[in-house]
Amino acid sequence: MTIQIANQTLQLVADSAVLLDDGTLVVADLHLGKATAFQAQGLAIPEGDSQADLDRVTGLVKWHQATRLIVNGDLFHSPAGLTDEIQRLLETWLNDLQIPVQLILGNHERKLSFIPHGLNPAESTEQAGFHIVHDPKDAPDDRPTVTAHWHPVVKIADGKRTSLRLPCFLLRRQMLVLPSFGTFTGGQILDPEKGDRYFVSPGEDIVEVPSELIRG
Amino acid sequence: MPASPLQPFFKHKGWKPFPFQNEVWAAYAAGKSGLLHAPTGQGKTLAVWLGPVAEALAAKTPPSSCSILWLTPLRALAQDTLRALREPLEILAPQLQVEARTGDTSAAIRARLRKSLPFGLVTTPESLSLMLTHEDTRAKLANLKAVIVDEWHELLGSKRGVQAELCLARLRAWFPGLKIWGLSATLGNLDEAREVLLGTTHLNAVTVAADLKKEIKVETIIPKEIDRFPWSGHIGTRLAPQVLLELDKARTTLVFTNTRSQTEIWCQELLSLRPEWHDRIAMHHGSLDPAERVKVEQGLRDGSLRCVVCTSSLDLGVDFSPVDQVIQIGSPKGIARMLQRAGRSGHQPGKTSRILGVPTFAMELVEFAAVRDAAAVRHLESRRPLKKPLDVLVQHLVTCAIGEPFEPDAMRREIQSAHAFRDLTDAEWDWSLGFISSGGKALTNYPRYRKAHLVEGRYTVDDKRLILQHRLSIGTISSDTHISVRFARGQTLGTVEEGFISRLKPGSLFVFAGRKLELVRLHLKVATVRPSKGDARGNIAVWGGSKMPLSTELSHATAARLRGEGKPAPEMKAVAPILAIQKRWSELPDDRILLVEHARSRGEEHLFIYPMAGRVVHEGIGALMAFRMRTKDSITITQNDYGFSLSARRGLNLSEESIRLNLSLDHLLEDVIACLNTAELARRQFREVARVAGLILQNLPRRGGRSQREVQASSRLLFEVLERYDPGNLLLLQSEREILERQFEFSRLHSVLADISNRPIHLVETEHLTPMAFPLWADRLSATFSPGDAATRLEQMLQELNQAAK
């Protein structure tokens, strides 16, 4: 689904990524190694599938024939999660992608003592007319921006007993917030602001959620 | 003569021991364990306490370390208990010390207790569990003679009860001669209660009854005009003026209600009818701030309060001062509960306890008559023990491994000596050991995890950080998420459930702790409020799970009354005109048949079905039936304690056979799981399971910070991760089992359906809504059942979503 922000356009693609006009794919918040961080603290949480999450990114890159990949922050969860195994996975993954990859630093990366090679870390960047930065609070007011960090989730209710919680894209004024990409990442329902628009990808398509279906 | 060293105390008091006290002392002196049951305020405490005291007095050398542990379910009771235990010691053995160690104990006393323990120690299951994590506990308790568990009926059937069972198993394994005594209110299954307390290895135990044939009188305020009296509802303030007249007759009155919100409503109502009593009417319920509660209790003691409106928070209490009169608003829904409450008046042995019932709608008159019948023959409810809650087991195993390394085979024997785990299977045991050591069955999924590990064949935990973490997590058993309610100036009013307060917006008005309040803001588990002058009648604070269903025993007694059994009663006379209408238009419901009414109104069809099995079971059967009918239209289900109703535009004109088919036992479990959205509910239940099992970190005080936040995840997310990557995890299954039992009383539902299959169905076509049907019809706030399973519903919603998007 193509949406327009100010005079720029971009495409929301299932599931949980954005394709810019110049062929750049943006994903965010993979939180690799999160379960491992839990285990290291004595919590018996099974290892999620970091490999599968990375494969999902590869799949998107190939499908959309992206020419560049930007990970908009929080690729890694914590120092304890940045294991040798994760680093090996990452190396293979970068090799397979065969396109330039850039990591925009997220709050979780700031705690790492080093960033693995090949990720070209940056605080923020400009790409195809968009400012790209991890934390929505660093987004400038006056130009189209792609952010992440909030892990937005929308709750859709049918007025009966059931409701659905789905990760979503949030468009607020000139700022787009990406859903979190990782499997083992939670989400939060945000305090709504006037004019907010929500998009979800329940299957292979992106749909905008009409405001009357949204429950706080 | 075991009683002789105790003589000075009784002489001082001018008392004579009751026979049951002598009986308990003799049994204790003979080395026996047991269970003592008695109504409140009958000298139970002395009966179990003085046996061990006599033993200490008779010993050649005075006890030098802790001899008796006194477990109390509520730490709020610890201070009262201390007072009661110290009183006889002042006369008999001033050298013997008793102290309390609970979550409320100050750091200074706690530090002193770490050094050495007194003769008697009052504590809670959580604190005892915590003690087991200290390596010197075994040595410090080396002189332990007895453990006494107070208010055992409160613990029985709860996870904290299982925690107590496991701690007792540990103590029994350490000290084989240990005597264990429980105190309980009277239950329908006392022998089982005793077995659970004493474990599977105990022989030669006794059950002692202190039933002093206390006479209990149940009376009811009869509404003057029964045909104007509501057929449904549950607030029932209509009789408030008559209740006020009764208050005038007594010096002190306890007004019991069934829910905390009803407490708030009644307190407001009485005050509005008699504003000049604003400092003489108070309320008391479990969500109030402890300081507020203590003030109220004091007011009752010194007589400055005339009336206290309360919930079951006042059912408990050691030497709670008796009152002149007890009033029960609405049916007590259970016989044991009614007896317990009645016991708050006429405390002295031999005096009659009187309870005055206030019906809130017509059928409750029948329930009051029935509860009197059942109480007269002491036909009481049972409290069923829990089976194998593995979250409690894994927590306890880590507790033990921290205290002293354990050998798995010996530990398994010990665990299985606890009643809850006597049927523990190899698979469950292996899983539990795996969970605390390598994470779970799917070992490869937990590469970095290690909590307990094997050293020379014994499981041990030696990581300091993990030990600290675990100690913080003990005590988290069944504490729901509560939000504290405070004024901006800082005064705390109490707590409400998160679910209630999160529905309110800043500026909303609500009533709590007897005050009209306005929500200012909700932030980090604190709701800041300010007094409001507006009318907040609409929003009374409500608490989860507060509506008790009619107990099985009382349901049967009620059905017997409807059949016309029993002595003439004023309640039955009063309700007769309504029952006559019911009989004329249909039939009276009964638990020997299944009455089904079919009716039409305003373009809708209704089925009213009366199994007489309590509202929770009816809710389950209603949803089950709607699910099994597989209609295309949505069906509205409502339920109460007598039956349930289904309403739809069409398709409810069922034959007897098809009704029976829809109520059959075939595929019951699968159907219930499918229709009740069990997966979603289990996910919610998992919050508690995960917390107890140690999958969710408790916040470390003042150490929060970043490292902590990294390992916080919602239980919902954990549930999903486990479902995906470790589906065999037994904690998932447990959540499902618990939710079925807790939310839908699945075992009761099963036995009710089994019973119904043998009852003849009386299908009646009615022209009007009958008196029994009307409340069900009127109560249409309940959920609508949409056809199809969760997946179809999901699809439907998405379709709507898609359509709306186009």
GROMACS .gro file of C-alpha atoms in nm, chain B residues 380-584:
model
  205
  596LEU     CA    1  -2.205  -2.801   5.468
  597GLU     CA    2  -2.002  -2.734   5.157
  598SER     CA    3  -1.670  -2.901   5.090
  599ARG     CA    4  -1.354  -2.724   4.989
  600ARG     CA    5  -1.165  -2.921   4.729
  601PRO     CA    6  -0.786  -2.932   4.745
  602LEU     CA    7  -0.578  -2.844   4.439
  603LYS     CA    8  -0.399  -3.110   4.241
  604LYS     CA    9  -0.044  -3.075   4.114
  605PRO     CA   10   0.004  -2.706   4.046
  606LEU     CA   11   0.347  -2.737   3.884
  607ASP     CA   12   0.424  -2.367   3.907
  608VAL     CA   13   0.419  -2.397   4.286
  609LEU     CA   14   0.629  -2.713   4.265
  610VAL     CA   15   0.906  -2.561   4.056
  611GLN     CA   16   0.917  -2.259   4.281
  612HIS     CA   17   0.948  -2.485   4.585
  613LEU     CA   18   1.219  -2.698   4.423
  614VAL     CA   19   1.432  -2.391   4.364
  615THR     CA   20   1.362  -2.282   4.722
  616CYS     CA   21   1.488  -2.617   4.851
  617ALA     CA   22   1.793  -2.623   4.623
  618ILE     CA   23   1.895  -2.282   4.755
  619GLY     CA   24   1.856  -2.388   5.119
  620GLU     CA   25   2.048  -2.712   5.093
  621PRO     CA   26   2.140  -2.921   4.787
  622PHE     CA   27   1.891  -3.204   4.737
  623GLU     CA   28   1.914  -3.554   4.602
  624PRO     CA   29   1.640  -3.604   4.341
  625ASP     CA   30   1.502  -3.941   4.454
  626ALA     CA   31   1.473  -3.841   4.818
  627MET     CA   32   1.319  -3.512   4.714
  628ARG     CA   33   1.063  -3.684   4.498
  629ARG     CA   34   0.952  -3.899   4.791
  630GLU     CA   35   0.923  -3.587   5.001
  631ILE     CA   36   0.723  -3.403   4.736
  632GLN     CA   37   0.489  -3.697   4.690
  633SER     CA   38   0.425  -3.708   5.061
  634ALA     CA   39   0.236  -3.384   5.005
  635HIS     CA   40  -0.125  -3.456   4.918
  636ALA     CA   41  -0.129  -3.225   4.615
  637PHE     CA   42   0.151  -3.417   4.445
  638ARG     CA   43   0.086  -3.773   4.558
  639ASP     CA   44   0.003  -3.873   4.199
  640LEU     CA   45   0.301  -3.696   4.042
  641THR     CA   46   0.403  -3.889   3.732
  642ASP     CA   47   0.756  -3.963   3.613
  643ALA     CA   48   0.702  -3.731   3.320
  644GLU     CA   49   0.589  -3.445   3.539
  645TRP     CA   50   0.876  -3.494   3.783
  646ASP     CA   51   1.135  -3.510   3.506
  647TRP     CA   52   0.987  -3.204   3.347
  648SER     CA   53   1.000  -3.011   3.674
  649LEU     CA   54   1.363  -3.101   3.736
  650GLY     CA   55   1.440  -3.007   3.377
  651PHE     CA   56   1.260  -2.676   3.415
  652ILE     CA   57   1.470  -2.568   3.711
  653SER     CA   58   1.799  -2.689   3.567
  654SER     CA   59   1.814  -2.678   3.190
  655GLY     CA   60   1.497  -2.491   3.099
  656GLY     CA   61   1.265  -2.749   2.961
  657LYS     CA   62   1.223  -3.058   2.753
  658ALA     CA   63   1.344  -2.895   2.438
  659LEU     CA   64   1.693  -2.855   2.580
  660THR     CA   65   1.845  -2.704   2.272
  661ASN     CA   66   1.607  -2.413   2.306
  662TYR     CA   67   1.765  -2.294   2.627
  663PRO     CA   68   2.141  -2.268   2.557
  664ARG     CA   69   2.219  -1.994   2.809
  665TYR     CA   70   1.977  -2.098   3.081
  666ARG     CA   71   2.095  -2.241   3.408
  667LYS     CA   72   1.931  -2.208   3.743
  668ALA     CA   73   1.982  -2.520   3.950
  669HIS     CA   74   2.262  -2.755   3.854
  670LEU     CA   75   2.384  -3.094   3.966
  671VAL     CA   76   2.682  -3.121   4.198
  672GLU     CA   77   2.770  -3.474   4.302
  673GLY     CA   78   2.419  -3.596   4.234
  674ARG     CA   79   2.250  -3.310   4.415
  675TYR     CA   80   2.065  -3.012   4.277
  676THR     CA   81   2.195  -2.679   4.400
  677VAL     CA   82   2.162  -2.310   4.321
  678ASP     CA   83   2.468  -2.103   4.398
  679ASP     CA   84   2.443  -1.791   4.184
  680LYS     CA   85   2.393  -1.505   4.433
  681ARG     CA   86   2.192  -1.297   4.191
  682LEU     CA   87   1.955  -1.584   4.117
  683ILE     CA   88   1.912  -1.651   4.487
  684LEU     CA   89   1.819  -1.290   4.552
  685GLN     CA   90   1.582  -1.293   4.259
  686HIS     CA   91   1.414  -1.609   4.378
  687ARG     CA   92   1.365  -1.479   4.730
  688LEU     CA   93   1.188  -1.178   4.587
  689SER     CA   94   0.961  -1.399   4.382
  690ILE     CA   95   0.847  -1.609   4.679
  691GLY     CA   96   0.533  -1.451   4.808
  692THR     CA   97   0.404  -1.367   4.465
  693ILE     CA   98   0.157  -1.653   4.472
  694SER     CA   99  -0.184  -1.520   4.379
  695SER     CA  100  -0.148  -1.153   4.421
  696ASP     CA  101  -0.348  -1.000   4.143
  697THR     CA  102  -0.245  -0.673   3.991
  698HIS     CA  103  -0.380  -0.411   4.220
  699ILE     CA  104  -0.369  -0.038   4.181
  700SER     CA  105  -0.330   0.166   4.491
  701VAL     CA  106  -0.575   0.454   4.532
  702ARG     CA  107  -0.427   0.768   4.683
  703PHE     CA  108  -0.496   1.132   4.741
  704ALA     CA  109  -0.246   1.373   4.592
  705ARG     CA  110  -0.142   1.465   4.946
  706GLY     CA  111  -0.031   1.109   4.993
  707GLN     CA  112  -0.299   0.939   5.204
  708THR     CA  113  -0.366   0.587   5.077
  709LEU     CA  114  -0.726   0.468   5.064
  710GLY     CA  115  -0.671   0.110   4.952
  711THR     CA  116  -0.643  -0.089   4.633
  712VAL     CA  117  -0.868  -0.170   4.341
  713GLU     CA  118  -0.819  -0.417   4.060
  714GLU     CA  119  -0.643  -0.292   3.754
  715GLY     CA  120  -0.934  -0.399   3.535
  716PHE     CA  121  -1.174  -0.161   3.704
  717ILE     CA  122  -0.960   0.146   3.721
  718SER     CA  123  -0.824   0.113   3.371
  719ARG     CA  124  -1.177   0.149   3.236
  720LEU     CA  125  -1.203   0.492   3.395
  721LYS     CA  126  -1.071   0.808   3.240
  722PRO     CA  127  -0.924   1.103   3.428
  723GLY     CA  128  -1.220   1.308   3.545
  724SER     CA  129  -1.442   1.001   3.594
  725LEU     CA  130  -1.627   0.978   3.923
  726PHE     CA  131  -1.645   0.666   4.133
  727VAL     CA  132  -1.719   0.554   4.487
  728PHE     CA  133  -1.450   0.381   4.687
  729ALA     CA  134  -1.395   0.337   5.058
  730GLY     CA  135  -1.724   0.514   5.116
  731ARG     CA  136  -1.609   0.833   4.948
  732LYS     CA  137  -1.705   0.994   4.625
  733LEU     CA  138  -1.387   1.035   4.427
  734GLU     CA  139  -1.267   1.176   4.101
  735LEU     CA  140  -0.983   1.009   3.919
  736VAL     CA  141  -0.703   1.259   3.860
  737ARG     CA  142  -0.452   1.030   3.695
  738LEU     CA  143  -0.336   0.674   3.674
  739HIS     CA  144   0.036   0.622   3.665
  740LEU     CA  145   0.262   0.330   3.757
  741LYS     CA  146   0.019   0.134   3.970
  742VAL     CA  147  -0.101   0.442   4.154
  743ALA     CA  148  -0.437   0.605   4.094
  744THR     CA  149  -0.436   0.959   4.222
  745VAL     CA  150  -0.781   1.079   4.320
  746ARG     CA  151  -0.950   1.380   4.476
  747PRO     CA  152  -1.279   1.410   4.661
  748SER     CA  153  -1.567   1.482   4.429
  749LYS     CA  154  -1.884   1.670   4.498
  750GLY     CA  155  -2.071   1.539   4.198
  751ASP     CA  156  -2.300   1.237   4.200
  752ALA     CA  157  -2.090   0.927   4.145
  753ARG     CA  158  -2.369   0.678   4.193
  754GLY     CA  159  -2.317   0.518   3.855
  755ASN     CA  160  -1.965   0.401   3.913
  756ILE     CA  161  -1.918   0.192   4.221
  757ALA     CA  162  -1.579   0.028   4.236
  758VAL     CA  163  -1.615  -0.334   4.130
  759TRP     CA  164  -1.373  -0.614   4.190
  760GLY     CA  165  -1.308  -0.922   3.985
  761GLY     CA  166  -1.459  -1.257   4.063
  762SER     CA  167  -1.671  -1.119   4.339
  763LYS     CA  168  -2.003  -1.277   4.255
  764MET     CA  169  -2.018  -1.613   4.430
  765PRO     CA  170  -2.235  -1.879   4.272
  766LEU     CA  171  -2.494  -2.062   4.479
  767SER     CA  172  -2.319  -2.364   4.632
  768THR     CA  173  -2.423  -2.712   4.527
  769GLU     CA  174  -2.552  -2.790   4.874
  770LEU     CA  175  -2.759  -2.474   4.896
  771SER     CA  176  -2.893  -2.531   4.543
  772HIS     CA  177  -3.027  -2.868   4.654
  773ALA     CA  178  -3.175  -2.722   4.971
  774THR     CA  179  -3.340  -2.449   4.763
  775ALA     CA  180  -3.484  -2.702   4.521
  776ALA     CA  181  -3.621  -2.900   4.815
  777ARG     CA  182  -3.797  -2.587   4.939
  778LEU     CA  183  -3.945  -2.525   4.595
  779ARG     CA  184  -4.078  -2.881   4.594
  780GLY     CA  185  -4.261  -2.789   4.912
  781GLU     CA  186  -4.044  -2.983   5.158
  782GLY     CA  187  -3.958  -2.851   5.502
  783LYS     CA  188  -4.144  -2.691   5.789
  784PRO     CA  189  -4.370  -2.392   5.718
  785ALA     CA  190  -4.157  -2.079   5.693
  786PRO     CA  191  -4.251  -1.710   5.678
  787GLU     CA  192  -4.027  -1.665   5.373
  788MET     CA  193  -4.216  -1.931   5.179
  789LYS     CA  194  -4.546  -1.779   5.280
  790ALA     CA  195  -4.431  -1.441   5.156
  791VAL     CA  196  -4.307  -1.569   4.823
  792ALA     CA  197  -4.605  -1.798   4.765
  793PRO     CA  198  -4.798  -1.558   4.538
  794ILE     CA  199  -4.501  -1.538   4.302
  795LEU     CA  200  -4.446  -1.912   4.303
  796ALA     CA  201  -4.816  -1.951   4.228
  797ILE     CA  202  -4.781  -1.739   3.915
  798GLN     CA  203  -4.481  -1.946   3.812
  799LYS     CA  204  -4.684  -2.264   3.861
  800ARG     CA  205  -4.981  -2.129   3.671
   0.00000   0.00000   0.00000
